[in-house]
Amino acid sequence: MSEHLYNKYVKNMTLEEKIAQLLQLAAPFYDEPGDDSEITGPMEELGIGNDTKRAAGSVLGIAGAEKMMAVQKEHLASNRLGIPLLFMADIVHGFKTIFPIPLAIGCSWNPELAELSAEIAAREAAVSGLHVTFAPMVDLVRDGRWGRVMESTGEDTYLNSVFAKAFVQGFQGDDLENDMTRVAACVKHFAAYGLAEGGRDYNTVDLSERQLREYYLPAYKAAVDAGVEMVMTSFNIVDGIPATGNRRLMRGLLRDEWGFDGVVISDWAAIKEMIAHGAAEDDKEAAFKAIYSGVDIDMMTTSYVKHLPELVKEGLVDEALIDEAVLRILKLKEKLGLFENPMRGADPELEKKIVYSDEHRQVSRKLAEKSSVLLKNEGVLPLQANQRVALIGPFADSGDILGWWSWQGSKETAVKLGASMQVLSASPDHVVIAEGSGIHTISESQKAEAIKAAADADVIVLAVGEASEMSGEGGSRSDIRLPQAQLELIRVMKELGKPLAVVLFNGRPLDLHGVYDVADAVLEAWFPGSEGGAALADLLYGKVNPSGRLSMSFPYSVGQIPVYYNAYNTGRPKPEEETDNRYISQYIDIPNEPLLPFGFGLSYTTFAYEGLSLSSEVMAADRPLEVKVTVTNTGNMAGTETVQLYIRDISGEVVRPVKELKDFRQVGLAPGESKEVVFRIEETQLRYHHSDLSFTSDPGRFTVYVGASSREVQKAGFRLA
Ligand code: BGC
């Protein structure tokens, strides 16, 4: 298939020209001469100048149709073979129209809307000259201390896989070659980056191959099966070897076993970082290990450019390996149509029209409505238009609601909570706004102002949380409570004795001590994106009924972490009834259960589950089961319920989790309305990785759980013959 590319290009390229294709440089190299403000570390070694620019095959972080076109034009004018540059960037949850952070999108349990958000992100990125996005990030995370948890869709293998597929489809569409509004996707970070020890970014990862395959790999695999064009290596070690130099992982598993034949790119500087890891003595060895492992693009180090030529000359690296990498990159350029049309979708006129358009922002608003999770509500919400509200806190009137990875987003024009609430209240002066505290500081005058603002209020709404830089890359925290200043603000407001609702802006499941136990209502907003304030006001005033469900458990306290719903039972599980027995698997100071479990979320209405039934008590490989349950809206507002299906394999060759999500359905129900929800369970859904890594099911007993969260379920049993 790519013979023509070989004959036309690779065959005629010098070794240096080939290696140039394997280098990716960041935007500052292409900015105005002299602008080296962002140039750090390895980039410095390359120096700045036309020769260096010409030495690259792709660029990171340039956007804007005009800029991109100018860079591409200049590049082509000096490129002997006329091979265009690929333009890449991190379009993680939107380009300029910022959607809620991925962790929030996970809580929507709505893959259709997730796909649409990626499609819109692609449309805005493509018209601005980008060809590849470094997304989706599908790392499974069980530790909220890790700042990058905000980029993931949560703690569950199945749910993450569903979203991985949706994002890839949204970014790439079905016809990347002809559809100029799409971009190639790059799934990351391969593999198991989310397991960084202690939640500290870039830290050691260590797990068995069985765990890796059972829990961590499926979401990447779902992206590969959905046709993702690129895979990014992770910073961590996998079984003791940095992923970027891990031949077994990159060639053995990804390419040979899974059949991935797209481009593999290193994460930023990850090739050179093999030295610090202690996996390479020097840069040359690092380059050797990476190319040997099948890493095609070196993001932002000089390892390949400097050392591959000598490695080839010394006979240590077969030039065929380099040809292979070049060919994969050229294939992607061809697939994107860049040889005929190096500007692809870049269009300065259209860019002005569609980027950040009303239409796109409305989708962001909808997704924010679906992603927020009502965590507690003791009769305070929804607010009534004629109530007097004191809206207090650092997020009451803040544009810092986009979250990390919103490089092109505009905090200035993000829709703020305060103004949006004023629109929905009976009159704007029904909502009095005060800052109350900073993120980390509180002064007496701020307290006094907050108390004054609350003086005539019927209800206090506190908008509190983490600044966006408190999560994201390099944003690990060891204490995941709200900052003390804001806990103090909550205490002060509570003393006023008025109904108190808290709206949380944050990038991770927090330890909610001092919040959940104090407030009458808690709405988890995450970082809701460009239209966040509007969506939240609709939710607070009941124009929209909350429907988000947690895609990650909220720990009781940090000491429980990692805490996740699909854990093993242990040999000494904690019994449901009280016991004096100390020799059971428990803490003596805190509960075993997280504060809020996976799948949890409230609504302004209530739902009842009835009549769980199975079509048979015995299942066989050729005889799937049907599971039926009737769900009724027992309250007086229309609402959406997420009906979740979990399974437990009672006994296996390898121990099985107490519950595993296998399927879910969202049903919209009018007050009083009932619907029957039908699931089908097949033998393939009961398979798991055995001790010899075979992926099969074990005959025997299983329990099916259906319900509103991983905690609130009805159950029935069956046997696999
Ligand atoms: C991050 C990646 C990102 C890359 C390029 C790295 O530091 O780990 O997720 O895609 O930078 O911006």
XYZ file of C-alpha atoms and ligand atoms in Angstrom:
733
model
C 0.000 0.000 0.000
C 2.768 2.389 0.796
C 5.147 1.208 -1.926
C 4.516 4.360 -3.918
C 5.526 6.463 -0.905
C 8.663 4.436 -0.550
C 9.546 4.819 -4.214
C 8.664 8.436 -4.447
C 10.138 9.647 -1.183
C 11.957 7.284 1.140
C 14.158 5.800 -1.573
C 15.317 9.260 -2.568
C 15.899 10.662 0.890
C 19.257 11.084 2.553
C 19.605 9.577 6.000
C 19.454 13.080 7.489
C 16.257 13.869 5.596
C 14.704 10.687 6.877
C 15.661 11.378 10.457
C 14.288 14.903 10.139
C 10.843 13.368 9.619
C 11.182 11.782 13.049
C 11.685 15.070 14.875
C 8.908 17.157 16.335
C 9.586 20.748 17.350
C 7.410 23.036 19.421
C 5.906 26.344 18.358
C 8.608 28.755 19.601
C 10.873 27.482 16.828
C 8.452 28.884 14.323
C 7.594 32.128 15.995
C 9.187 35.453 15.298
C 12.982 35.221 15.371
C 14.308 36.067 18.772
C 11.256 34.819 20.628
C 12.781 32.143 22.748
C 10.681 32.798 25.815
C 9.333 29.269 26.009
C 12.448 27.519 24.934
C 13.694 25.278 27.631
C 15.807 22.229 28.157
C 16.412 20.083 25.144
C 15.237 22.730 22.696
C 18.116 24.961 23.586
C 20.539 22.390 22.336
C 19.090 22.606 18.886
C 19.451 26.342 18.704
C 17.079 28.373 16.634
C 17.449 28.983 12.973
C 16.241 27.992 9.580
C 18.283 24.832 9.440
C 16.686 23.516 12.560
C 13.215 24.355 11.373
C 13.831 22.469 8.183
C 15.034 19.540 10.182
C 11.591 18.691 11.528
C 8.740 16.584 10.209
C 6.080 17.884 12.537
C 5.267 20.814 14.771
C 3.620 21.025 18.166
C 1.416 23.840 19.334
C 0.935 26.169 16.390
C -2.635 27.155 15.721
C -4.386 29.810 13.742
C -4.940 29.264 10.028
C -2.783 32.158 8.902
C 0.127 31.297 11.102
C -0.012 27.648 10.146
C -0.188 28.433 6.452
C 2.774 30.767 6.669
C 4.867 28.174 8.468
C 3.869 25.435 6.038
C 4.635 27.653 3.078
C 8.042 28.606 4.352
C 8.806 25.011 5.161
C 7.826 23.753 1.721
C 9.868 26.419 0.001
C 12.993 24.938 1.474
C 12.117 21.253 1.640
C 13.879 19.467 -1.192
C 11.241 16.748 -1.622
C 8.230 18.878 -0.824
C 7.169 16.895 2.216
C 4.728 18.969 4.252
C 4.812 19.385 8.005
C 2.237 17.790 10.272
C 0.723 20.192 12.816
C -0.196 18.734 16.162
C -1.465 20.029 19.506
C -3.306 19.067 22.660
C -6.974 19.535 21.892
C -8.082 17.620 24.926
C -11.508 19.020 25.771
C -12.120 21.543 23.078
C -10.114 23.998 21.011
C -11.511 27.455 21.657
C -14.967 26.284 22.632
C -13.946 24.527 25.807
C -16.011 21.586 26.959
C -16.084 20.280 30.516
C -12.893 18.463 31.526
C -12.792 14.793 30.509
C -13.378 13.632 34.089
C -16.633 15.582 33.991
C -17.510 14.209 30.560
C -17.031 10.760 32.102
C -19.726 11.682 34.613
C -22.189 12.385 31.821
C -22.243 8.687 30.941
C -23.170 10.058 27.551
C -20.837 8.845 24.805
C -22.932 10.454 22.061
C -22.396 13.933 23.471
C -18.750 13.125 24.161
C -18.354 12.183 20.519
C -20.019 15.395 19.427
C -17.693 17.431 21.655
C -14.687 15.789 19.986
C -16.194 16.410 16.563
C -16.569 20.101 17.354
C -13.084 20.280 18.837
C -11.775 18.710 15.623
C -13.738 21.135 13.457
C -12.326 24.162 15.261
C -8.802 22.737 15.334
C -8.840 21.686 11.676
C -9.977 25.055 10.383
C -7.183 26.588 12.470
C -4.602 24.462 10.718
C -4.135 21.470 13.003
C -3.900 17.895 11.766
C -3.444 15.777 14.863
C -4.688 16.116 18.424
C -2.919 14.542 21.375
C -6.159 13.064 22.670
C -7.944 11.091 23.929
C -6.132 10.469 27.175
C -7.569 7.187 28.409
C -5.368 6.388 31.411
C -7.343 4.594 34.101
C -7.010 6.399 37.444
C -7.742 5.248 40.959
C -5.871 7.999 42.751
C -7.321 11.483 42.919
C -4.060 12.944 44.139
C -2.723 12.639 40.611
C -3.389 15.971 38.904
C -3.910 14.397 35.537
C -7.007 12.613 36.760
C -8.908 15.572 35.268
C -7.864 14.404 31.785
C -9.224 10.899 32.232
C -12.795 9.682 32.269
C -12.300 7.943 35.597
C -11.723 4.673 37.382
C -13.603 2.158 35.296
C -12.208 0.017 32.501
C -15.485 -0.414 30.655
C -16.658 3.193 30.907
C -13.229 4.456 29.843
C -13.314 2.144 26.832
C -16.731 3.425 25.801
C -15.476 7.020 25.951
C -12.160 6.170 24.253
C -14.070 4.928 21.246
C -16.462 7.881 21.251
C -13.638 10.433 21.348
C -11.674 8.749 18.559
C -14.762 8.638 16.369
C -15.552 12.235 17.119
C -12.074 13.487 16.278
C -11.474 11.360 13.219
C -14.925 10.699 11.733
C -15.251 7.968 9.139
C -13.289 9.500 6.330
C -10.259 11.374 7.532
C -8.892 11.588 4.038
C -11.755 13.575 2.591
C -13.344 15.150 5.614
C -11.292 18.296 6.178
C -13.154 19.076 9.386
C -11.580 16.183 11.266
C -8.178 15.580 12.766
C -6.219 12.434 13.499
C -6.414 11.323 17.129
C -3.521 10.181 19.306
C -4.406 7.936 22.219
C -2.219 8.414 25.278
C -0.311 7.695 27.440
C 0.652 4.178 26.586
C 0.626 2.598 29.093
C -0.714 2.728 32.639
C 0.508 6.275 33.345
C -2.498 6.723 35.644
C -1.021 4.334 38.185
C 1.812 6.693 39.211
C 2.691 5.713 42.783
C 1.259 7.942 45.475
C -0.440 10.005 42.786
C 2.804 11.904 42.196
C 3.161 12.840 38.556
C 5.773 10.979 36.470
C 6.317 8.552 39.328
C 6.978 4.828 39.231
C 4.303 2.481 37.965
C 4.466 -1.163 38.882
C 1.819 -3.764 38.176
C 1.524 -7.318 36.993
C 0.968 -8.041 33.345
C -2.359 -9.577 34.299
C -3.509 -6.353 35.977
C -2.207 -4.353 33.053
C -4.190 -6.385 30.583
C -7.285 -6.717 32.706
C -7.808 -3.109 33.782
C -5.386 -0.711 32.161
C -5.047 -1.770 28.530
C -8.659 -2.136 27.363
C -9.300 1.588 26.892
C -6.185 2.032 24.721
C -7.234 -1.080 22.826
C -10.709 0.374 22.317
C -9.076 3.438 20.748
C -6.887 1.268 18.522
C -9.907 -0.785 17.471
C -11.730 2.452 16.682
C -8.940 3.238 14.212
C -6.892 5.793 16.138
C -4.026 7.000 13.936
C -1.415 7.624 16.597
C -0.286 6.369 19.996
C 1.783 8.353 22.490
C 4.167 6.645 24.885
C 3.933 7.359 28.594
C 6.550 8.866 30.889
C 6.479 5.969 33.330
C 8.178 2.619 33.456
C 6.193 -0.473 32.593
C 7.587 -3.554 34.298
C 10.788 -1.695 35.036
C 11.410 -0.377 31.532
C 10.444 3.156 30.451
C 7.483 2.819 28.093
C 9.345 4.822 25.446
C 12.111 2.237 25.306
C 9.957 -0.777 26.046
C 10.171 -3.014 23.022
C 7.891 -5.659 24.459
C 5.168 -3.111 25.053
C 5.533 -1.021 21.914
C 6.439 -3.581 19.302
C 5.379 -6.810 20.957
C 2.034 -5.789 22.334
C 0.941 -2.714 20.449
C 2.155 -3.545 16.969
C 2.478 -7.320 16.778
C -0.337 -8.399 19.032
C -2.833 -5.601 18.413
C -1.826 -4.939 14.829
C -1.422 -1.183 15.276
C 0.359 0.154 12.205
C 0.008 3.880 12.798
C 2.529 6.342 14.181
C 3.987 6.085 17.679
C 5.179 9.351 19.192
C 7.199 9.741 22.374
C 5.783 11.953 25.082
C 7.567 15.292 25.542
C 11.299 14.588 25.990
C 10.564 11.018 27.055
C 13.346 9.535 24.943
C 16.059 11.529 26.645
C 14.426 10.982 30.038
C 15.471 7.360 29.793
C 18.825 8.595 31.081
C 17.322 9.978 34.280
C 15.239 6.827 34.674
C 18.485 4.882 34.683
C 17.586 2.953 31.553
C 20.153 4.524 29.230
C 23.699 5.605 29.897
C 23.519 8.452 27.460
C 21.435 10.035 24.785
C 22.724 7.715 22.139
C 21.608 4.647 24.021
C 18.251 6.292 24.637
C 17.829 6.930 20.909
C 18.766 3.353 20.179
C 16.241 1.962 22.644
C 13.419 4.156 21.384
C 13.857 3.399 17.694
C 14.391 -0.250 18.466
C 11.093 -0.202 20.374
C 9.253 1.289 17.426
C 8.916 4.909 18.512
C 8.602 6.894 15.285
C 8.569 10.508 16.435
C 10.899 12.090 18.981
C 8.904 14.869 20.619
C 11.224 17.680 21.625
C 14.601 16.110 22.205
C 17.657 15.940 20.029
C 18.222 12.248 20.663
C 17.193 11.016 17.215
C 18.605 13.888 15.211
C 21.934 13.743 16.945
C 22.478 10.048 17.331
C 20.569 8.036 14.758
C 23.023 8.945 11.963
C 25.989 7.529 13.861
C 23.973 4.527 15.088
C 23.246 3.680 11.473
C 26.801 4.295 10.344
C 28.122 2.074 13.117
C 25.742 -0.661 12.041
C 23.923 -0.667 15.377
C 20.622 0.431 13.869
C 19.462 -0.995 10.590
C 18.429 1.810 8.266
C 15.371 -0.278 7.461
C 14.083 0.550 10.954
C 14.285 4.229 10.142
C 12.666 3.729 6.755
C 9.810 1.970 8.479
C 9.260 4.890 10.872
C 9.476 7.452 8.062
C 7.019 5.496 5.996
C 4.484 5.420 8.801
C 4.749 9.188 9.164
C 4.427 9.725 5.421
C 1.423 7.417 5.328
C -0.289 9.605 7.890
C 0.575 12.726 5.900
C -0.868 11.076 2.835
C -3.981 9.952 4.665
C -4.555 13.530 5.727
C -4.209 14.563 2.096
C -1.248 16.808 2.856
C 0.758 15.970 -0.259
C -1.972 17.371 -2.498
C -3.200 19.952 -0.075
C -0.593 20.888 2.511
C -2.935 23.457 4.057
C -5.698 20.854 4.455
C -8.641 22.422 6.325
C -6.894 25.658 7.322
C -9.112 28.539 6.320
C -8.771 32.000 7.885
C -12.240 33.117 6.768
C -14.101 30.056 7.922
C -12.052 30.078 11.094
C -13.574 33.415 12.050
C -17.061 32.042 11.498
C -17.030 28.686 13.157
C -14.487 28.839 15.962
C -16.277 29.554 19.259
C -19.585 29.811 17.411
C -22.874 29.921 19.261
C -23.712 26.514 17.927
C -20.542 25.023 19.393
C -20.963 26.789 22.695
C -24.480 25.440 23.046
C -23.128 21.908 22.852
C -20.581 22.773 25.519
C -23.395 24.083 27.698
C -25.423 20.925 27.195
C -22.442 18.749 28.105
C -21.801 20.833 31.223
C -25.413 20.273 32.256
C -24.991 16.535 31.780
C -21.605 16.361 33.513
C -22.382 18.091 36.783
C -23.232 15.750 39.604
C -25.633 16.544 42.436
C -23.889 15.009 45.434
C -26.213 16.042 48.225
C -29.521 17.848 48.465
C -31.459 18.295 51.654
C -34.280 20.431 50.427
C -32.260 23.439 49.289
C -32.160 22.953 45.554
C -33.522 23.846 43.135
C -33.532 27.528 43.991
C -36.674 29.554 43.427
C -36.493 32.652 41.252
C -37.952 34.804 44.020
C -35.460 33.680 46.669
C -32.791 36.101 47.766
C -29.461 34.455 47.162
C -26.006 35.317 48.462
C -23.542 33.879 45.981
C -20.174 33.791 47.690
C -16.744 32.398 46.970
C -13.754 32.669 44.661
C -15.705 31.059 41.805
C -18.826 33.235 42.141
C -17.531 35.623 39.528
C -14.579 33.790 38.031
C -13.653 32.779 34.500
C -11.233 30.154 35.790
C -13.751 27.460 34.953
C -12.148 25.951 31.856
C -9.679 23.634 33.564
C -6.198 22.539 32.540
C -5.541 21.839 28.844
C -7.508 24.710 27.479
C -4.666 26.422 25.741
C -6.840 28.291 23.244
C -9.729 28.827 25.640
C -10.693 32.274 26.851
C -11.256 32.729 30.563
C -12.272 36.316 29.851
C -15.309 35.326 27.820
C -16.215 32.167 29.759
C -19.757 32.456 31.078
C -19.562 33.123 34.795
C -21.867 31.749 37.437
C -22.914 35.008 39.092
C -24.161 36.767 35.982
C -25.993 33.652 34.837
C -27.784 33.275 38.151
C -28.836 36.914 38.052
C -30.534 36.235 34.725
C -32.619 33.416 36.179
C -33.598 35.083 39.436
C -36.673 37.287 39.715
C -34.456 40.330 39.463
C -30.679 40.765 39.256
C -30.485 42.189 42.775
C -31.920 38.942 44.121
C -28.415 37.531 43.672
C -25.791 39.374 45.694
C -22.230 38.419 44.862
C -19.175 38.467 47.133
C -15.764 36.894 46.728
C -15.554 35.711 50.329
C -12.015 34.415 49.972
C -9.260 33.799 47.502
C -8.318 30.263 46.555
C -5.711 30.065 49.321
C -6.246 33.164 51.413
C -9.011 34.783 53.385
C -8.996 38.160 55.085
C -11.188 39.675 57.753
C -12.556 42.172 55.270
C -13.509 39.398 52.849
C -15.319 37.595 55.655
C -17.113 40.772 56.669
C -18.168 41.456 53.101
C -19.459 37.893 52.744
C -21.430 38.145 55.960
C -22.901 41.422 54.788
C -23.847 39.933 51.425
C -25.635 37.116 53.221
C -27.501 39.364 55.628
C -30.759 39.538 53.669
C -30.374 36.239 51.868
C -32.823 33.350 52.065
C -30.133 30.978 50.940
C -26.353 31.014 50.600
C -24.663 29.485 47.572
C -20.915 28.998 47.941
C -18.856 28.686 44.776
C -15.580 27.165 45.890
C -12.857 24.873 44.610
C -9.412 24.418 43.167
C -7.786 26.857 40.773
C -7.285 25.144 37.437
C -3.527 24.839 37.910
C -4.104 22.750 41.025
C -4.813 19.793 38.748
C -3.545 18.868 35.289
C 0.012 17.946 34.394
C 2.409 18.492 37.286
C -0.602 19.248 39.512
C -0.430 16.437 42.042
C -1.612 17.145 45.597
C -1.148 15.141 48.773
C -3.953 16.865 50.636
C -7.019 16.838 48.464
C -9.324 18.815 50.707
C -10.373 22.286 49.716
C -7.712 24.841 50.661
C -8.004 25.908 54.309
C -9.082 29.444 53.423
C -12.168 28.165 51.669
C -12.971 25.673 54.432
C -12.819 28.636 56.759
C -15.208 30.547 54.501
C -17.650 27.628 54.589
C -17.432 27.518 58.415
C -18.091 31.227 58.688
C -21.076 31.041 56.359
C -22.490 27.995 58.120
C -22.579 29.944 61.374
C -25.164 32.254 59.852
C -27.612 29.373 60.134
C -29.081 29.790 56.674
C -29.637 27.086 54.071
C -26.292 26.480 52.413
C -25.573 25.055 48.969
C -22.038 24.471 47.694
C -21.012 24.438 44.051
C -17.609 22.801 43.564
C -15.131 23.633 40.816
C -12.298 21.150 40.766
C -10.277 18.721 38.705
C -10.295 15.646 40.944
C -12.507 13.794 43.413
C -11.849 15.741 46.609
C -11.833 14.789 50.249
C -15.018 16.662 51.139
C -14.474 17.024 54.873
C -15.696 20.436 55.914
C -17.955 20.623 52.867
C -20.214 17.604 52.568
C -20.811 17.377 56.310
C -21.542 21.102 56.556
C -23.559 22.032 53.474
C -27.201 21.208 52.856
C -26.589 20.690 49.168
C -23.505 20.030 47.050
C -23.336 20.309 43.290
C -20.123 19.033 41.671
C -19.482 21.284 38.665
C -15.894 20.156 37.886
C -14.370 22.582 35.398
C -17.467 22.975 33.256
C -15.998 24.828 30.258
C -16.838 27.924 28.243
C -20.552 27.956 29.077
C -20.151 26.681 32.599
C -21.961 29.473 34.431
C -25.036 29.232 32.224
C -25.269 25.466 32.615
C -24.830 25.636 36.381
C -27.417 28.373 36.801
C -29.901 26.230 34.857
C -29.151 23.327 37.191
C -29.314 25.408 40.370
C -32.661 26.949 39.413
C -34.077 23.639 38.227
C -34.415 24.621 34.566
C -32.420 21.475 34.021
C -32.540 18.436 36.257
C -29.070 17.150 37.266
C -28.278 13.756 35.771
C -24.496 13.277 36.079
C -23.165 10.169 37.838
C -19.684 9.875 39.300
C -17.174 8.123 37.080
C -14.806 8.053 40.025
C -15.315 7.406 43.739
C -14.942 10.294 46.189
C -12.766 9.025 49.034
C -13.812 9.378 52.631
C -10.327 10.746 53.194
C -6.973 10.640 51.467
C -5.840 7.726 53.617
C -8.191 5.382 51.739
C -6.617 6.028 48.389
C -6.616 4.065 46.169
C -10.305 3.421 46.714
C -12.428 2.177 43.843
C -15.633 0.245 43.491
C -14.337 -2.791 41.610
C -12.013 -3.953 44.346
C -11.405 -7.506 45.522
C -13.191 -8.858 48.531
C -10.065 -10.075 50.435
C -10.143 -13.124 52.675
C -11.407 -11.036 55.591
C -13.973 -8.655 54.194
C -15.730 -6.291 56.545
C -19.141 -7.726 57.436
C -22.216 -5.544 57.029
C -23.214 -5.928 60.664
C -21.148 -4.435 63.501
C -18.410 -6.644 64.836
C -15.814 -6.607 67.602
C -13.458 -8.674 65.536
C -10.356 -6.662 64.860
C -8.871 -9.188 62.456
C -10.749 -8.037 59.410
C -9.684 -5.893 56.498
C -10.562 -2.443 57.755
C -9.241 0.818 59.164
C -9.697 1.455 62.844
C -10.305 5.154 62.274
C -12.276 5.533 59.031
C -14.807 3.515 57.061
C -13.792 1.208 54.233
C -16.331 2.684 51.882
C -15.645 5.856 49.933
C -17.782 8.851 50.834
C -19.499 8.704 47.450
C -19.295 5.631 45.279
C -18.733 5.196 41.568
C -21.964 5.655 39.641
C -23.539 7.877 42.293
C -25.489 11.043 41.584
C -28.776 12.588 42.695
C -31.597 14.192 40.772
C -34.382 16.607 41.689
C -36.698 13.682 41.207
C -36.493 10.118 42.545
C -36.410 6.799 40.750
C -37.596 3.395 41.888
C -36.374 0.047 40.602
C -38.723 -2.914 40.506
C -39.029 -6.432 39.205
C -35.456 -7.316 38.369
C -35.684 -10.545 36.398
C -33.433 -12.801 34.372
C -34.612 -14.738 31.336
C -33.005 -17.866 32.744
C -30.986 -19.013 35.714
C -28.497 -20.656 33.415
C -26.424 -19.038 30.745
C -24.368 -20.768 28.078
C -21.964 -19.496 25.463
C -24.688 -19.810 22.829
C -27.500 -18.756 25.201
C -27.190 -15.138 26.355
C -29.346 -13.868 29.179
C -31.816 -11.037 29.226
C -31.980 -8.884 32.311
C -35.072 -6.763 32.798
C -35.922 -4.127 35.320
C -38.628 -1.500 35.542
C -37.605 2.010 36.461
C -40.175 4.563 37.571
C -39.901 8.278 38.106
C -41.473 8.576 41.552
C -40.970 12.310 41.973
C -42.568 15.307 40.335
C -39.992 16.511 37.858
C -38.921 14.927 34.568
C -35.461 13.422 34.864
C -32.850 11.145 33.393
C -31.723 8.021 35.194
C -28.563 6.085 34.379
C -29.397 2.444 34.902
C -26.206 0.544 35.642
C -25.558 -3.153 35.251
C -22.802 -4.798 37.269
C -21.694 -8.399 37.498
C -19.812 -10.360 40.081
C -18.157 -13.644 39.282
C -18.524 -15.463 42.589
C -15.442 -17.603 42.183
C -12.726 -17.672 39.570
C -9.332 -19.143 38.948
C -8.129 -15.608 39.638
C -10.136 -13.674 42.248
C -12.769 -11.394 40.771
C -13.894 -7.904 41.851
C -16.956 -7.461 44.041
C -18.636 -5.722 41.105
C -17.768 -4.816 37.551
C -19.705 -2.465 35.323
C -20.774 -4.264 32.175
C -23.411 -2.023 30.650
C -25.623 0.999 31.284
C -28.614 2.787 29.783
C -29.884 6.306 30.187
C -33.645 6.674 30.348
C -35.602 9.897 30.362
C -38.754 9.658 32.476
C -41.634 12.051 32.996
C -43.115 12.233 36.523
C -44.928 8.977 37.240
C -43.643 7.345 34.083
C -42.183 3.819 34.077
C -39.955 2.145 31.546
C -38.705 -1.365 31.260
C -34.964 -1.508 30.668
C -33.599 -4.607 29.013
C -29.943 -5.665 29.037
C -28.387 -8.641 27.355
C -25.477 -10.441 28.959
C -23.276 -12.667 26.869
C -20.610 -15.123 27.851
C -17.956 -12.871 26.291
C -18.708 -10.235 28.940
C -17.756 -12.723 31.654
C -14.261 -13.306 30.347
C -11.183 -12.179 32.188
C -7.434 -12.709 32.185
C -6.405 -15.906 33.882
C -3.064 -16.673 35.477
C -1.691 -17.804 32.120
C -3.105 -14.559 30.618
C -5.706 -16.445 28.598
C -8.926 -14.458 28.265
C -11.778 -16.827 29.027
C -14.730 -17.240 31.367
C -15.116 -19.720 34.204
C -18.311 -21.747 34.517
C -20.037 -21.232 37.849
C -22.135 -18.749 39.771
C -22.515 -15.060 39.025
C -24.484 -12.211 40.558
C -26.108 -9.502 38.455
C -26.636 -6.128 40.074
C -28.807 -3.439 38.543
C -29.265 -0.032 40.058
C -28.623 3.652 40.378
C -24.980 3.409 41.476
C -22.376 0.803 42.351
C -23.777 0.884 45.896
C -27.521 1.071 45.382
C -28.494 -2.076 43.559
C -30.948 -4.928 43.215
C -29.517 -8.353 42.601
C -30.214 -11.707 40.992
C -28.087 -14.769 40.346
C -27.325 -17.087 37.456
C -24.962 -19.866 36.570
C -22.706 -20.092 33.548
C -22.880 -23.647 32.237
C 2.125 15.607 28.146
C 1.311 15.087 26.989
C 1.154 16.147 25.930
C 2.523 16.643 25.512
C 2.479 17.680 24.423
C 3.394 16.281 27.685
O 4.035 16.917 28.732
O 2.402 14.544 29.016
O 0.053 14.653 27.435
O 0.437 15.637 24.845
O 3.170 17.185 26.638
O 1.969 18.866 24.864
